[in-house]
Short mmCIF file of C-alpha atoms in Angstrom, two decimals:
data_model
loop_
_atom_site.label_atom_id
_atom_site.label_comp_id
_atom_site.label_asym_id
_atom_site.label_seq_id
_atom_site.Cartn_x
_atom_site.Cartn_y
_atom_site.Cartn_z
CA UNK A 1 4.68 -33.41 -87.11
CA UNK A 2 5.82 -32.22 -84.09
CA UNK A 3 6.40 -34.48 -81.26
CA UNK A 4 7.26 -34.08 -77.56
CA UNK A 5 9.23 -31.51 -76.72
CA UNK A 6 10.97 -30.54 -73.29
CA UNK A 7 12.70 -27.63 -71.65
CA UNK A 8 15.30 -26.91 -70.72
CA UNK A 9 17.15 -30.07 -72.14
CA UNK A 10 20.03 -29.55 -69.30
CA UNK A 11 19.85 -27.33 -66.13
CA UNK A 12 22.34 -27.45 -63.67
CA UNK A 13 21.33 -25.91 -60.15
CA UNK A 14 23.20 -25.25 -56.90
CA UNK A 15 21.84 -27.33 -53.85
CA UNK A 16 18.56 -25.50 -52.20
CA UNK A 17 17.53 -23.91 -55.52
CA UNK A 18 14.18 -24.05 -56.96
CA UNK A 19 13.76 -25.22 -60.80
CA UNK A 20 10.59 -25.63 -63.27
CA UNK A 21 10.90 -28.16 -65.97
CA UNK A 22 8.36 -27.74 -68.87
CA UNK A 23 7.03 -30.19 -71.05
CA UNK A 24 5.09 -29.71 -74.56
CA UNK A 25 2.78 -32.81 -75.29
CA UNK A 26 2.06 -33.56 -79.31
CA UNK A 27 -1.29 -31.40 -79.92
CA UNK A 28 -4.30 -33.22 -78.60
CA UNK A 29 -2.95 -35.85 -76.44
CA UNK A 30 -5.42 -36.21 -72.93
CA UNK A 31 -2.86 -37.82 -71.34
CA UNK A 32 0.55 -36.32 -69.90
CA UNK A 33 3.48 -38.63 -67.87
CA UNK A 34 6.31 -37.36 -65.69
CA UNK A 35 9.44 -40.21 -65.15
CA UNK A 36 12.38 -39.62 -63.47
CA UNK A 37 15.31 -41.64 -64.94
CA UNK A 38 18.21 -41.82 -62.44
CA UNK A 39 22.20 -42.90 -64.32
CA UNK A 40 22.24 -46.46 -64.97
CA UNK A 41 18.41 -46.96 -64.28
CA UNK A 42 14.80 -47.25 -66.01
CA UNK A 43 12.74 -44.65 -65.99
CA UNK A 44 10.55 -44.51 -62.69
CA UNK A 45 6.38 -43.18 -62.70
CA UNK A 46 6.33 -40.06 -60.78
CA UNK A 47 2.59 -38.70 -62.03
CA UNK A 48 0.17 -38.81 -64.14
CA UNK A 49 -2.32 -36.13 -65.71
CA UNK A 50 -5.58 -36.56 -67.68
CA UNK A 51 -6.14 -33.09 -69.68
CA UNK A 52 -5.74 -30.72 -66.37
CA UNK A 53 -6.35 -33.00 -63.99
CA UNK A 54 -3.71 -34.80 -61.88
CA UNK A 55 -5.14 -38.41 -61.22
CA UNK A 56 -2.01 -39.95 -59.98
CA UNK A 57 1.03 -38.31 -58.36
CA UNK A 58 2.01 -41.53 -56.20
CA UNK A 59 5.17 -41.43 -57.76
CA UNK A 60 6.45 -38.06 -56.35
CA UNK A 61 9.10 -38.59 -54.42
CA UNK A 62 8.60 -35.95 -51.78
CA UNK A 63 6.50 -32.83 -51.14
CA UNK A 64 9.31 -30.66 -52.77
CA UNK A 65 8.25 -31.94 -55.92
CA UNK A 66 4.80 -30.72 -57.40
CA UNK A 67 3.61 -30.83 -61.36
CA UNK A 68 0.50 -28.96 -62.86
CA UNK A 69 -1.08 -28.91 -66.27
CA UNK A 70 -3.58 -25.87 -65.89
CA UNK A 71 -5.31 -26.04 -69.53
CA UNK A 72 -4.68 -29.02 -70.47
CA UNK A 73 -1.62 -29.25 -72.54
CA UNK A 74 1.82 -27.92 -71.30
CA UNK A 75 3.43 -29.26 -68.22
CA UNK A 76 5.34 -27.85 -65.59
CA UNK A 77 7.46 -30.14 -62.80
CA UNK A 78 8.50 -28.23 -59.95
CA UNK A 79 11.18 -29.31 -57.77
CA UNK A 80 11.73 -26.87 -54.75
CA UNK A 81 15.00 -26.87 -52.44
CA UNK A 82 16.83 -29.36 -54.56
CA UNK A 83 18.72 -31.72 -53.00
CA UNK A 84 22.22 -33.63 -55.00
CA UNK A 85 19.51 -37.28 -55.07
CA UNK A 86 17.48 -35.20 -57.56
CA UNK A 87 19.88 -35.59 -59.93
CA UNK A 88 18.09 -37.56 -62.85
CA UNK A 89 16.47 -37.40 -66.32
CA UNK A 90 13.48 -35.92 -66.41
CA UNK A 91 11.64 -37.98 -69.35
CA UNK A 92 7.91 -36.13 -69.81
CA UNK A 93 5.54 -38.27 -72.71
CA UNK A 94 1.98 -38.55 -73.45
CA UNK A 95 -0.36 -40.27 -75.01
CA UNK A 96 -3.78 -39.83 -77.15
CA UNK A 97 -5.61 -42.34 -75.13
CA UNK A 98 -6.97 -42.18 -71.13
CA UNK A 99 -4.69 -44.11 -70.41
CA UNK A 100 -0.91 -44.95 -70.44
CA UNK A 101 -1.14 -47.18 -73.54
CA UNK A 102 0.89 -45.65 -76.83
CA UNK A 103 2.90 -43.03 -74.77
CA UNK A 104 5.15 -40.73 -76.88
CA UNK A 105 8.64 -40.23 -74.41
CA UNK A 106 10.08 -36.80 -75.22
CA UNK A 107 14.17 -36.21 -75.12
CA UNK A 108 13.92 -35.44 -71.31
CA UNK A 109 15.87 -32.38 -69.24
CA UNK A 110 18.99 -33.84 -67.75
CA UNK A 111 19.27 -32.25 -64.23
CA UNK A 112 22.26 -31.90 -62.27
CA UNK A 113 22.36 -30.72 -58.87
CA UNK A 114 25.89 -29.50 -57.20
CA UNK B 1 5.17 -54.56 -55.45
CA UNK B 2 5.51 -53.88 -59.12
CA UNK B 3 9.25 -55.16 -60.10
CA UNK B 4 10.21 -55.24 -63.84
CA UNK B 5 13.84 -57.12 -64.07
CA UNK B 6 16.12 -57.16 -66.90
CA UNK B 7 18.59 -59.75 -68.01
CA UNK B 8 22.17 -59.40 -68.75
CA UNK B 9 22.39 -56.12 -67.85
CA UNK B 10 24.79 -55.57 -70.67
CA UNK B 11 25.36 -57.23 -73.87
CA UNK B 12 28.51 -57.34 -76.34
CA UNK B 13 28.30 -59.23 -79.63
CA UNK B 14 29.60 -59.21 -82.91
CA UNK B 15 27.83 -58.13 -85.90
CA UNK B 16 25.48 -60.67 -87.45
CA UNK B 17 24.47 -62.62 -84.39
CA UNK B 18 21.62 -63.17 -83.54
CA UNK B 19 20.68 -62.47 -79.68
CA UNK B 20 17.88 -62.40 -76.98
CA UNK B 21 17.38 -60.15 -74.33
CA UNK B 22 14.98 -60.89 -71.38
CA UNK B 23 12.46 -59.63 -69.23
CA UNK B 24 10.71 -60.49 -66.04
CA UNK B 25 7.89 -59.13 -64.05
CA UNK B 26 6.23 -59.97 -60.42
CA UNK B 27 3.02 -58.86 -61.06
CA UNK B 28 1.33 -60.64 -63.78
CA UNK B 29 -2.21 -58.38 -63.79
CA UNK B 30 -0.27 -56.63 -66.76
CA UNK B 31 -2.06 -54.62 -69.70
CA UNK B 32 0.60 -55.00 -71.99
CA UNK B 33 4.43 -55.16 -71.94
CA UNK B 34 6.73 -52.92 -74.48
CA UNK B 35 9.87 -52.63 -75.55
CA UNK B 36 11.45 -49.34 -76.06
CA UNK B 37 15.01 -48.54 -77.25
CA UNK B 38 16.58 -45.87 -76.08
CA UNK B 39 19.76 -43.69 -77.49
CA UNK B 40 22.34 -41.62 -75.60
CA UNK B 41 20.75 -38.00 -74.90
CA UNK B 42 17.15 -39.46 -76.54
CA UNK B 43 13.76 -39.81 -75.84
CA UNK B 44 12.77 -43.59 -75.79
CA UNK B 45 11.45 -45.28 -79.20
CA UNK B 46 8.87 -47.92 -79.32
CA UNK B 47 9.52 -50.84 -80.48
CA UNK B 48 7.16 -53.27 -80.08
CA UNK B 49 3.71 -53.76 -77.94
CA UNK B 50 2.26 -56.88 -76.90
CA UNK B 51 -0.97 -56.50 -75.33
CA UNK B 52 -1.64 -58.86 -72.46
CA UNK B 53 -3.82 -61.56 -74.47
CA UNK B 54 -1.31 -61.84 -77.56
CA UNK B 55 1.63 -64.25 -77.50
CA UNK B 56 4.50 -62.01 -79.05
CA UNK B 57 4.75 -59.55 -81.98
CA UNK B 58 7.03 -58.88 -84.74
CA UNK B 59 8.75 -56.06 -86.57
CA UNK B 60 11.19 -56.31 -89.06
CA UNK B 61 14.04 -58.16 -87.32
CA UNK B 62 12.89 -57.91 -84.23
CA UNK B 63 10.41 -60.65 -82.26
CA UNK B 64 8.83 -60.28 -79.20
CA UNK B 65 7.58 -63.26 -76.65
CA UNK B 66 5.17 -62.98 -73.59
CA UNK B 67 3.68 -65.38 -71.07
CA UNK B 68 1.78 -63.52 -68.76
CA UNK B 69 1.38 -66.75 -66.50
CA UNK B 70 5.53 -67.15 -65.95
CA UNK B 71 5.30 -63.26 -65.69
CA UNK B 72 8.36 -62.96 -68.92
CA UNK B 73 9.35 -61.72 -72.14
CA UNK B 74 12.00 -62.15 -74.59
CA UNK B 75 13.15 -59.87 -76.88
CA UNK B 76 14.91 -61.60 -80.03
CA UNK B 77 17.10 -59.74 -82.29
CA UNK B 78 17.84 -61.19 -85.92
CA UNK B 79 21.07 -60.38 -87.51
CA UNK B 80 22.43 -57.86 -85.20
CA UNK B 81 23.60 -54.59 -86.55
CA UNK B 82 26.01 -52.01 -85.33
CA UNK B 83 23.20 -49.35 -85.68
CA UNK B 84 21.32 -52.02 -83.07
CA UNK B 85 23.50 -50.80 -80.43
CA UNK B 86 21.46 -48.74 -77.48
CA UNK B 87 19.95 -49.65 -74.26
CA UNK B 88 17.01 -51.80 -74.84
CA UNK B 89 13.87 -51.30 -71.91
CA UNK B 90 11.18 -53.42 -70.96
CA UNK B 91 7.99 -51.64 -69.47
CA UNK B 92 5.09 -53.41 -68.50
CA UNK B 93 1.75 -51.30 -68.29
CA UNK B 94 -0.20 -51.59 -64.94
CA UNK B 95 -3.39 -49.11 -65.21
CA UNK B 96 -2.11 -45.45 -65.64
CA UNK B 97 1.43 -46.13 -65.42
CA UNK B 98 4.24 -48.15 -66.95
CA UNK B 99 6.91 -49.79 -64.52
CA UNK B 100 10.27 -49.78 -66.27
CA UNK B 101 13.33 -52.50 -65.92
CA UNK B 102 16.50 -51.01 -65.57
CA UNK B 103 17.76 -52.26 -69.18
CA UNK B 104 19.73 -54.11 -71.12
CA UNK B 105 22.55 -52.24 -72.96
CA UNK B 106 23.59 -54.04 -75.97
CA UNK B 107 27.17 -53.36 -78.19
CA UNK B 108 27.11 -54.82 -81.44
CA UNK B 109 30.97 -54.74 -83.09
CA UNK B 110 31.61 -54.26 -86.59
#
């Protein structure tokens, strides 16, 4: 079966650019997780979604970054006017439960920022 | 705050040893702790999941410890393998999010 799947898996933007990072949950799952992972670190919460609705986006870093999940299922992270600090994995998972317990980590979008 | 801490930080051993890895946390109002492994350009793998009333967990060669009331874990590896080598995490669930250490990466030599 399918699992998670991400988009693009490396992007490389020029300072002050905009960029949308998808993420395709396994079929089903209610819940959705957005980590940033920067070199030489663990992965760190930026939000959290239960089917379309965002319940926890303490994580963001800053109001450049914004994530939605309109229906329910695919995942977009937004980062506007990027700046070289945004450099990072971008590691989306989810999880068939309302809560963060069995998440499923997809392969992540590598993101550099020149 | 929520601080997950990971001991060494990076690991080098020869094939066959047997090793432990370890894991602390500040905040011991956990729901469970996991260990994930993680390979260059991957996704993480689960490993193992203790939930915050069990003691450890076990899967194949590998054995998992926690004691919620020293706020640790220990990961033990039996009979390290080359194919063992990746960075080895330790999240620890609080609510709707897990709070990730920063790893251990472990070498094992043929």
């Amino acid at each position: 079966g399918a699992g998670v799947s991400q988009s693009p898996r490396y992007k490389v933007a020029k300072r002050g650019q905009d960029v949308a990072l998808r993420c395709d949950p396994i079929s089903g799952h209610v819940s959705l997780f957005w980590y940033q992972q920067a070199l030489g670190q663990g992965p760190e919460f930026l939000t959290y979604f239960q089917n379309e609705a965002q319940l926890d986006k303490s994580g963001l870093p800053s109001d450049r970054f914004f994530a939605e999940r309109p229906e329910g299922s695919v995942s977009t992270l937004k980062i506007q006017r990027t700046q070289q600090e945004d450099s990072a994995v971008y590691l989306c998972a989810s999880s068939p439960r309302e809560y963060s317990y069995e998440q499923y980590f997809g392969p992540g979008t590598r993101l550099t920022v020149t | 705050k929520q601080e997950v801490t990971q001991i060494p930080a990076a690991l080098s051993v020869p094939e066959g040893e047997n090793l432990v890895l370890n894991c602390s946390f500040t905040d011991s109002a956990i729901y469970n702790l996991q260990w994930f492994r993680q390979d260059p350009g991957k996704g993480l793998t689960s490993l193992l999941l203790i939930q915050s009333s069990q003691r450890e967990q076990t899967s194949g060669r590998l054995n998992a410890s926690l004691d919620k009331s020293s706020g640790r874990s220990t990961l033990y590896i039996a009979a390290s393998q080359p194919g063992d080598s990746a960075t080895y995490l330790c999240a620890v669930e609080y609510g709707n999010k897990l709070v990730f250490g920063a790893g251990t990466i472990l070498r094992v030599k043929s």
